[in-house]
Coordinates of C-alpha atoms and ligand atoms in Angstrom, one line a residue:
M1376 CA -32.6 -11.6 -41.8
A1377 CA -35.3 -12.0 -39.0
D1378 CA -36.1 -15.2 -40.5
H1379 CA -32.4 -16.6 -40.1
P1380 CA -31.5 -19.1 -37.3
H1381 CA -30.8 -17.3 -34.3
V1382 CA -27.3 -18.4 -32.6
V1383 CA -26.4 -17.2 -29.1
V1384 CA -22.7 -17.0 -28.1
V1385 CA -22.1 -16.5 -24.2
G1386 CA -19.0 -14.8 -23.7
G1387 CA -16.9 -12.4 -25.6
G1388 CA -13.4 -13.7 -24.5
F1389 CA -11.2 -15.5 -27.0
G1390 CA -13.4 -18.4 -27.7
G1391 CA -16.6 -16.4 -28.1
L1392 CA -15.4 -13.4 -29.7
N1393 CA -13.6 -15.4 -32.5
A1394 CA -16.7 -17.5 -32.8
A1395 CA -18.7 -14.3 -33.2
R1396 CA -16.4 -13.2 -35.7
A1397 CA -16.3 -16.5 -37.9
L1398 CA -20.3 -16.1 -38.0
A1399 CA -20.2 -12.3 -39.1
G1400 CA -21.7 -12.1 -42.6
R1401 CA -23.2 -15.5 -42.6
P1402 CA -26.7 -16.3 -42.8
V1403 CA -27.5 -16.5 -39.2
R1404 CA -28.8 -13.8 -36.4
V1405 CA -26.1 -13.7 -33.9
T1406 CA -26.4 -12.3 -30.3
L1407 CA -23.2 -12.1 -28.5
L1408 CA -23.9 -12.0 -24.5
D1409 CA -21.2 -10.8 -22.2
R1410 CA -21.5 -9.5 -18.6
R1411 CA -18.6 -7.0 -19.6
N1412 CA -18.7 -4.6 -22.4
H1413 CA -15.1 -5.4 -23.3
H1414 CA -13.0 -8.3 -24.7
L1415 CA -9.9 -8.7 -22.3
F1416 CA -6.5 -9.8 -23.3
Q1417 CA -5.8 -11.8 -20.2
P1418 CA -2.2 -12.9 -21.1
L1419 CA -1.1 -9.1 -20.4
L1420 CA -3.0 -8.8 -17.2
Y1421 CA -0.1 -9.1 -14.9
Q1422 CA 1.4 -6.3 -16.7
V1423 CA -1.6 -4.2 -15.5
A1424 CA -1.2 -5.6 -12.1
T1425 CA 2.3 -4.5 -12.0
A1426 CA 2.0 -1.0 -13.4
A1427 CA 3.8 -1.8 -16.9
L1428 CA 0.5 -1.3 -18.7
N1429 CA -3.0 0.8 -18.4
A1430 CA -6.0 -1.0 -18.0
S1431 CA -7.2 0.3 -21.7
D1432 CA -4.4 -0.9 -23.1
I1433 CA -5.6 -4.6 -22.9
A1434 CA -9.1 -4.1 -23.0
A1435 CA -11.2 -3.6 -26.1
P1436 CA -15.1 -2.5 -26.3
L1437 CA -16.9 -5.4 -27.9
R1438 CA -19.2 -3.1 -29.7
S1439 CA -16.4 -1.6 -31.3
V1440 CA -14.7 -4.6 -32.4
L1441 CA -17.7 -6.2 -34.0
R1442 CA -19.1 -2.6 -35.6
R1443 CA -19.0 -3.9 -38.9
A1444 CA -20.8 -7.3 -38.3
Q1445 CA -24.2 -6.3 -39.1
N1446 CA -25.8 -9.6 -38.3
V1447 CA -24.1 -9.8 -34.8
T1448 CA -26.0 -7.8 -31.9
V1449 CA -23.9 -7.1 -28.7
L1450 CA -25.7 -7.3 -25.3
L1451 CA -24.3 -6.6 -21.9
A1452 CA -25.9 -9.3 -19.8
E1453 CA -25.2 -11.9 -17.4
V1454 CA -26.4 -15.5 -18.0
Q1455 CA -27.6 -17.2 -15.0
R1456 CA -29.0 -20.5 -16.3
V1457 CA -29.3 -22.4 -19.4
D1458 CA -32.7 -24.6 -20.1
L1459 CA -31.1 -27.1 -22.6
A1460 CA -34.7 -28.7 -23.0
A1461 CA -36.5 -25.2 -23.6
R1462 CA -33.4 -24.2 -25.9
R1463 CA -33.5 -20.7 -23.7
L1464 CA -31.0 -18.7 -21.4
M1465 CA -32.0 -17.1 -18.2
L1466 CA -30.5 -13.6 -17.9
D1467 CA -30.0 -11.0 -15.1
R1468 CA -33.0 -9.5 -16.4
G1469 CA -35.3 -11.3 -18.8
E1470 CA -34.8 -14.6 -20.9
I1471 CA -33.4 -15.2 -24.6
G1472 CA -34.0 -18.3 -26.8
Y1473 CA -31.9 -19.9 -29.4
D1474 CA -31.6 -22.3 -32.5
A1475 CA -27.9 -22.9 -31.5
L1476 CA -25.6 -22.2 -28.7
I1477 CA -21.9 -21.5 -28.3
L1478 CA -21.1 -21.3 -24.5
A1479 CA -17.7 -19.7 -23.8
A1480 CA -17.9 -18.4 -20.3
G1481 CA -14.4 -18.7 -19.4
A1482 CA -13.0 -20.2 -15.9
G1483 CA -11.8 -18.6 -12.7
H1484 CA -9.3 -19.5 -10.0
S1485 CA -10.3 -22.5 -7.6
Y1486 CA -9.4 -22.0 -3.9
F1487 CA -9.6 -25.7 -3.5
G1488 CA -12.8 -25.4 -1.1
H1489 CA -11.2 -22.7 0.8
E1490 CA -13.3 -19.8 -0.7
D1491 CA -12.8 -17.6 2.6
W1492 CA -9.2 -17.1 1.4
E1493 CA -10.0 -15.0 -1.7
A1494 CA -10.5 -12.0 0.5
F1495 CA -6.8 -12.2 1.6
A1496 CA -5.4 -13.8 -1.6
P1497 CA -7.0 -12.0 -4.4
S1498 CA -6.5 -14.0 -8.0
L1499 CA -6.0 -12.3 -11.4
K1500 CA -8.6 -12.5 -14.0
T1501 CA -10.5 -9.3 -14.5
L1502 CA -9.4 -5.7 -15.2
E1503 CA -10.9 -5.0 -11.5
D1504 CA -8.5 -7.7 -10.1
A1505 CA -5.6 -6.4 -11.7
L1506 CA -6.2 -2.9 -10.4
E1507 CA -6.9 -4.1 -6.9
I1508 CA -3.6 -5.9 -6.9
R1509 CA -1.7 -3.1 -8.1
R1510 CA -3.2 -1.1 -5.1
R1511 CA -2.4 -3.7 -2.8
V1512 CA 1.5 -3.9 -4.1
L1513 CA 1.9 0.0 -4.1
L1514 CA 0.1 0.5 -0.8
A1515 CA 2.1 -2.2 1.0
Y1516 CA 5.5 -0.1 0.2
E1517 CA 3.7 3.1 1.3
A1518 CA 2.6 1.4 4.5
A1519 CA 6.0 0.1 5.3
E1520 CA 7.6 3.5 4.9
R1521 CA 5.5 4.7 7.8
E1522 CA 5.7 1.5 10.0
A1523 CA 7.5 1.7 13.2
D1524 CA 7.1 -1.9 14.1
G1525 CA 10.1 -3.6 12.5
A1526 CA 8.0 -7.2 12.4
E1527 CA 5.1 -5.4 10.8
Q1528 CA 7.1 -3.5 8.2
Q1529 CA 8.8 -7.0 7.3
A1530 CA 5.4 -8.4 6.9
L1531 CA 4.5 -5.4 4.6
L1532 CA 7.8 -6.0 2.5
T1533 CA 6.7 -9.7 1.8
F1534 CA 4.6 -10.8 -1.1
V1535 CA 3.7 -14.3 -1.6
V1536 CA 2.4 -15.6 -4.9
V1537 CA 0.7 -19.1 -4.6
G1538 CA 0.9 -21.2 -7.8
G1539 CA 4.0 -21.6 -9.9
G1540 CA 2.2 -21.7 -13.4
P1541 CA 2.8 -19.2 -15.9
T1542 CA 0.5 -16.6 -14.0
G1543 CA 2.3 -17.1 -10.9
V1544 CA 5.9 -17.0 -12.4
E1545 CA 5.0 -13.9 -14.4
L1546 CA 3.7 -12.2 -11.2
A1547 CA 6.7 -13.3 -9.1
G1548 CA 9.2 -12.0 -11.6
A1549 CA 7.4 -8.6 -12.1
L1550 CA 7.1 -8.2 -8.4
A1551 CA 10.8 -8.9 -8.0
E1552 CA 11.6 -6.4 -10.9
I1553 CA 9.7 -3.7 -9.1
S1554 CA 11.5 -3.8 -5.9
R1555 CA 14.7 -4.3 -7.3
Q1556 CA 14.5 -1.9 -10.1
T1557 CA 11.6 0.5 -10.5
I1558 CA 10.9 1.8 -7.2
A1559 CA 14.6 0.8 -5.9
R1560 CA 15.6 4.5 -4.9
D1561 CA 12.1 6.2 -4.3
F1562 CA 11.8 5.5 -0.4
R1563 CA 13.9 7.1 2.5
V1564 CA 13.1 4.8 5.4
I1565 CA 12.4 1.4 3.8
D1566 CA 14.9 -0.2 1.3
P1567 CA 12.5 -1.7 -1.4
T1568 CA 15.2 -3.9 -3.0
R1569 CA 15.0 -6.0 0.6
A1570 CA 11.4 -7.0 -0.2
R1571 CA 10.9 -10.6 0.3
I1572 CA 9.0 -12.4 -2.7
V1573 CA 8.0 -15.8 -2.2
L1574 CA 6.6 -18.2 -5.1
V1575 CA 4.9 -21.2 -3.2
E1576 CA 4.1 -24.0 -5.6
G1577 CA 2.8 -27.5 -4.4
G1578 CA 4.0 -29.6 -7.2
A1579 CA 7.9 -30.6 -7.5
R1580 CA 8.5 -27.8 -9.9
V1581 CA 7.3 -24.3 -11.3
L1582 CA 5.9 -24.3 -14.9
A1583 CA 5.0 -28.0 -14.6
A1584 CA 3.6 -27.8 -18.3
F1585 CA 6.9 -27.2 -19.8
P1586 CA 10.0 -29.7 -19.9
E1587 CA 11.7 -30.3 -17.1
S1588 CA 14.8 -28.4 -18.2
L1589 CA 13.0 -25.3 -18.9
S1590 CA 11.4 -25.4 -15.4
E1591 CA 14.9 -25.4 -14.0
R1592 CA 16.0 -22.6 -16.1
A1593 CA 12.7 -20.6 -15.1
R1594 CA 13.5 -21.2 -11.4
R1595 CA 17.0 -20.1 -11.7
S1596 CA 15.9 -17.0 -13.5
L1597 CA 13.5 -16.3 -10.9
E1598 CA 16.1 -16.9 -8.1
R1599 CA 18.7 -14.6 -9.9
I1600 CA 16.4 -11.7 -9.5
G1601 CA 15.4 -12.3 -6.2
V1602 CA 12.4 -14.6 -5.9
E1603 CA 12.5 -17.4 -3.1
V1604 CA 11.2 -20.2 -5.1
R1605 CA 9.3 -22.9 -2.7
T1606 CA 8.3 -26.1 -4.5
G1607 CA 6.7 -29.0 -3.0
A1608 CA 4.9 -26.6 -0.4
I1609 CA 1.0 -26.8 0.2
V1610 CA -0.7 -23.8 1.5
T1611 CA -2.8 -24.8 4.4
R1612 CA -4.1 -21.6 5.6
V1613 CA -4.2 -18.0 4.6
T1614 CA -5.3 -14.8 6.7
A1615 CA -5.1 -11.1 6.6
D1616 CA -1.2 -11.0 7.3
A1617 CA 0.1 -14.4 6.9
V1618 CA 0.5 -17.6 4.9
W1619 CA 1.0 -21.0 6.5
L1620 CA 3.0 -23.6 4.8
G1621 CA 1.9 -26.8 7.2
S1622 CA 3.5 -25.5 10.3
E1623 CA 5.4 -22.7 8.9
Q1624 CA 4.3 -19.4 9.0
I1625 CA 5.3 -16.8 6.4
R1626 CA 4.2 -13.3 7.7
A1627 CA 2.9 -11.4 4.6
R1628 CA 0.4 -8.5 4.1
T1629 CA 0.2 -9.3 0.2
V1630 CA -0.7 -12.8 -0.8
L1631 CA -1.6 -13.3 -4.5
W1632 CA -3.3 -16.3 -5.9
A1633 CA -2.4 -18.1 -9.2
A1634 CA -3.7 -21.8 -8.6
G1635 CA -6.2 -23.9 -9.3
V1636 CA -8.7 -23.4 -12.1
A1637 CA -12.5 -23.6 -11.7
A1638 CA -14.8 -23.4 -14.9
S1639 CA -17.8 -20.7 -15.0
P1640 CA -20.4 -21.9 -12.6
L1641 CA -22.8 -21.6 -15.8
A1642 CA -21.4 -25.1 -16.5
R1643 CA -23.4 -26.5 -13.4
T1644 CA -26.5 -25.4 -14.7
L1645 CA -26.4 -27.6 -18.0
G1646 CA -27.1 -30.6 -15.9
V1647 CA -24.4 -32.5 -17.4
P1648 CA -21.4 -34.6 -15.9
L1649 CA -18.6 -32.2 -15.3
D1650 CA -15.0 -32.8 -14.6
R1651 CA -13.1 -31.9 -11.4
A1652 CA -12.7 -28.4 -12.3
G1653 CA -16.1 -28.0 -13.1
R1654 CA -15.5 -28.1 -16.9
V1655 CA -17.8 -29.5 -19.6
P1656 CA -16.5 -32.6 -21.4
V1657 CA -17.2 -32.4 -25.2
E1658 CA -17.6 -34.4 -28.1
A1659 CA -15.1 -34.3 -30.8
D1660 CA -17.1 -31.6 -32.6
L1661 CA -17.1 -29.5 -29.3
S1662 CA -21.0 -30.3 -28.9
I1663 CA -22.2 -31.7 -25.7
P1664 CA -23.6 -35.4 -25.6
G1665 CA -27.4 -35.2 -26.5
H1666 CA -27.5 -31.6 -27.5
P1667 CA -25.8 -31.4 -31.1
E1668 CA -27.0 -27.6 -31.2
V1669 CA -25.1 -26.6 -28.0
F1670 CA -21.3 -26.1 -28.3
V1671 CA -18.9 -25.3 -25.3
I1672 CA -15.6 -24.2 -25.8
G1673 CA -12.4 -22.6 -24.4
D1674 CA -11.6 -22.6 -20.5
M1675 CA -15.2 -23.7 -19.9
S1676 CA -15.0 -26.9 -21.6
V1677 CA -12.5 -29.9 -21.5
F1678 CA -11.6 -31.4 -24.7
R1679 CA -9.4 -34.6 -25.0
D1680 CA -6.9 -35.0 -27.7
P1681 CA -6.6 -38.4 -29.8
S1682 CA -4.1 -39.6 -26.8
G1683 CA -6.8 -38.9 -24.3
A1684 CA -4.9 -35.8 -22.7
P1685 CA -6.9 -32.8 -21.8
L1686 CA -6.1 -29.9 -23.9
P1687 CA -4.5 -26.7 -21.6
G1688 CA -6.5 -23.8 -20.8
L1689 CA -4.8 -21.5 -23.3
A1690 CA -6.1 -18.5 -25.6
P1691 CA -5.0 -20.2 -28.9
V1692 CA -7.1 -23.5 -28.0
A1693 CA -10.1 -21.1 -27.3
I1694 CA -9.5 -19.1 -30.7
Q1695 CA -9.3 -22.0 -32.6
Q1696 CA -12.2 -23.9 -31.0
G1697 CA -14.3 -20.5 -31.4
R1698 CA -13.9 -20.8 -35.1
R1699 CA -14.5 -24.5 -35.4
A1700 CA -17.6 -24.3 -33.4
A1701 CA -18.8 -21.2 -35.5
D1702 CA -18.4 -23.6 -38.6
N1703 CA -20.1 -26.5 -37.0
V1704 CA -23.2 -24.4 -36.0
L1705 CA -23.2 -23.5 -39.9
R1706 CA -22.6 -27.0 -40.9
R1707 CA -25.5 -28.1 -38.6
L1708 CA -27.9 -25.6 -39.9
S1709 CA -27.3 -26.4 -43.4
G1710 CA -27.7 -30.1 -43.0
Q1711 CA -24.0 -31.0 -43.4
P1712 CA -22.0 -33.3 -40.9
T1713 CA -20.0 -31.4 -38.2
L1714 CA -16.3 -31.8 -38.0
A1715 CA -14.1 -32.8 -35.4
F1716 CA -11.9 -30.3 -33.7
R1717 CA -8.0 -30.6 -34.0
Y1718 CA -5.7 -28.4 -32.0
R1719 CA -2.6 -26.9 -34.0
D1720 CA -0.3 -26.3 -31.3
R1721 CA 2.1 -23.5 -31.9
G1722 CA 3.9 -23.5 -28.8
T1723 CA 3.7 -22.2 -25.2
M1724 CA 5.8 -19.4 -23.4
A1725 CA 6.2 -17.9 -20.0
T1726 CA 7.9 -14.6 -19.3
I1727 CA 10.2 -14.2 -16.0
G1728 CA 10.7 -10.5 -15.4
R1729 CA 12.5 -8.1 -17.7
A1730 CA 13.7 -9.6 -20.7
A1731 CA 13.9 -13.5 -19.7
A1732 CA 11.5 -16.0 -20.9
V1733 CA 10.9 -19.9 -21.5
A1734 CA 9.1 -21.1 -24.7
V1735 CA 8.6 -24.5 -26.5
V1736 CA 7.9 -23.2 -30.1
G1737 CA 7.5 -26.1 -32.8
G1738 CA 9.0 -28.6 -30.6
I1739 CA 12.3 -26.3 -30.0
Q1740 CA 13.0 -25.2 -26.3
L1741 CA 14.1 -21.4 -25.8
S1742 CA 15.0 -19.5 -22.9
G1743 CA 16.5 -16.1 -21.9
L1744 CA 16.2 -13.1 -24.1
I1745 CA 15.5 -15.0 -27.3
A1746 CA 12.3 -16.6 -25.7
W1747 CA 11.4 -13.2 -24.5
L1748 CA 11.6 -11.6 -27.9
A1749 CA 9.5 -14.5 -29.2
W1750 CA 7.1 -14.1 -26.3
L1751 CA 6.8 -10.2 -27.2
F1752 CA 6.4 -10.9 -30.8
V1753 CA 3.4 -13.5 -30.4
H1754 CA 1.7 -11.3 -27.7
I1755 CA 1.9 -8.4 -30.2
L1756 CA 0.6 -10.4 -32.9
F1757 CA -2.2 -11.7 -30.9
L1758 CA -3.6 -8.2 -30.0
I1759 CA -5.5 -8.1 -33.0
G1760 CA -8.5 -5.9 -32.9
F1761 CA -6.7 -3.6 -30.5
R1762 CA -6.4 -0.2 -32.7
N1763 CA -3.8 1.0 -30.1
R1764 CA -1.5 -1.9 -30.4
L1765 CA 1.4 0.2 -31.7
L1766 CA 1.2 2.5 -28.7
V1767 CA 0.9 -0.4 -26.2
V1768 CA 4.2 -1.7 -27.6
F1769 CA 5.8 1.5 -27.6
E1770 CA 4.3 2.1 -24.0
W1771 CA 5.8 -1.0 -22.9
A1772 CA 9.0 -1.0 -24.6
W1773 CA 9.8 2.5 -23.0
A1774 CA 8.8 0.9 -19.2
Y1775 CA 11.3 -1.4 -19.9
A1776 CA 13.9 0.3 -21.6
S1777 CA 13.8 3.1 -18.9
W1778 CA 12.7 1.0 -15.9
Q1779 CA 9.9 3.5 -15.7
R1780 CA 6.2 2.8 -14.8
G1781 CA 5.7 6.5 -14.3
A1782 CA 2.1 7.8 -13.9
R1783 CA 0.8 3.9 -13.5
L1784 CA 2.4 4.0 -10.1
I1785 CA -0.4 6.2 -8.9
T1786 CA -3.2 4.4 -7.1
R1787 CA -6.3 5.0 -4.9
P1788 CA -5.7 5.5 -1.2
W1789 CA -5.3 2.9 1.5
R1790 CA -8.6 1.4 2.8
S1791 CA -8.8 0.2 6.3
R1792 CA -6.2 -2.4 7.2
N1793 CA -8.8 -5.1 7.7
S1794 CA -10.1 -4.6 4.1
S1795 CA -6.6 -6.1 2.8
Ligands
FAD1026 C1 -3.7 -14.0 -15.8 C2 -3.7 -14.7 -17.0 C3 -2.6 -14.9 -17.9 C4 -2.9 -15.7 -19.1 N1 -1.7 -15.8 -19.7 C5 -2.0 -16.7 -20.9 C6 -0.8 -16.8 -21.7 O1 0.1 -16.0 -21.6 N2 -1.2 -17.5 -23.0 C7 -2.3 -18.2 -23.3 O2 -2.4 -18.5 -24.3 N3 -3.5 -18.2 -22.3 C8 -3.1 -17.3 -21.1 N4 -4.2 -17.1 -20.4 C9 -5.5 -18.3 -20.3 C10 -6.0 -17.5 -21.3 O3 -6.5 -16.1 -21.2 C11 -7.9 -18.2 -21.4 O4 -7.3 -19.5 -21.7 C12 -8.6 -17.7 -22.3 O5 -8.9 -16.4 -22.0 C13 -9.8 -18.7 -22.6 O6 -10.9 -18.1 -23.2 P1 -12.3 -18.3 -23.2 O7 -13.1 -17.7 -24.3 O8 -12.6 -19.9 -22.8 O9 -12.7 -17.4 -21.6 P2 -12.4 -15.9 -21.2 O10 -11.5 -15.4 -22.2 O11 -12.1 -15.9 -20.0 O12 -14.1 -15.3 -21.9 C14 -15.0 -15.5 -21.0 C15 -15.9 -14.3 -21.1 O13 -17.0 -14.8 -20.5 C16 -17.8 -13.6 -19.9 N5 -18.6 -14.3 -19.1 C17 -18.3 -15.1 -18.0 N6 -19.5 -15.8 -17.2 C18 -20.5 -15.1 -17.9 C19 -22.0 -15.2 -17.6 N7 -22.6 -15.7 -16.9 N8 -22.5 -14.1 -18.6 C20 -22.0 -13.5 -19.5 N9 -20.8 -13.3 -19.8 C21 -19.9 -14.2 -19.0 C22 -16.4 -13.0 -19.3 O14 -16.8 -11.8 -19.1 C23 -15.5 -13.2 -20.5 O15 -15.5 -12.0 -21.2 C24 -3.9 -16.6 -19.1 C25 -5.1 -16.3 -18.1 C26 -5.1 -15.5 -17.1 C27 -6.1 -15.3 -16.2

């Protein structure tokens, strides 16, 4: 096997993991590099952030997922730079060479040039982020219970979510559900059901990627469960205890960021032109211009469909691209022509609190409970590789049926006020 070509895959997310799996058992040596030792099922992160699931329910160790793939080596390493000319990657410790490279390092959130806001308004991307958000939300209620000052108490009971895409809508819905149901009767001084949950969106409507009628339904569902939806509202400043929308100040001790996308900074080290979100534009076969041995996939890249529209940053896009990139690597190494990538869109969906959702599946628009059931089914189906899949479903169903989040409402202690 030592004389087989060496394929390096960067990132064990949806794109990279599927590429590595597609290369398993094939005549190549594969090294999968990730700075974390687990694959993370990001679509269920907000369930961890809002205490409906445990962290371990949505993360699977990369080594165990790839245990049987004898030609795949997993290494815990952070890639710092790509040297395209030398076909080498610079790691946090050492270097590694490749014959073919698949880059799938994903993306994070963009603060639109206001990186200082991140300390006050964390975003949701990793397990650590989810646990930090959970800590802030739960401790805000605890602090409010002990707060004598009325204005400060109201700021502690105000939660602002910035960004009305699927993540923002899901977070706001789940926050409303926690206040109105889960902990509604657990406090003696404060009334959690009076917590203010504000969803701020700069555009004209929430869920802008969905048809207008579904956006409107999502808005109504959010308002029904107690979320104040502010569209056409641009955040101009965020501090430790407030958010400004132009001249309007909303005092809030908990602000969560779900707006804007910025590709992995690794993209910048390639020295190729990037789009405004820092993503790498790729050729039809997912390779980069001038380097047919390098493929960039998933959230780190931008692929335009035949109409010229960029594909959305979704798990199914990354999964399908991972498989196509792996196939194209094998084709290239065996002297065959590579194939163009074609995205098979099986639909998009977003949940709104407990048992409501909107979805477009095969051109059909769904909303309410039926959309939520479709959402649940698809997400369970996608949890492939997670041996505890049934357990997760059971835990989740129980949490929903009983309105309980039980032990997951336990969190670490309050740090200093300024650390929030
Ligand atoms: C909160 C949230 C909710 C979402 N909900 C949905 C949803 O409901 N449906 C849907 O389809 N999509 C959803 N998405 C989007 C979806 O998760 C992404 O489109 C998908 O994860 C992209 O896959 P990827 O492989 O490109 O990147 P990722 O899955 O992000 O994987 C990137 C991997 O690269 C690793 N990495 C990054 N930089 C380095 C480095 N320098 N060195 C080594 N390793 C590195 C990371 O640790 C990570 O494991 C959601 C995303 C978020 C954040």
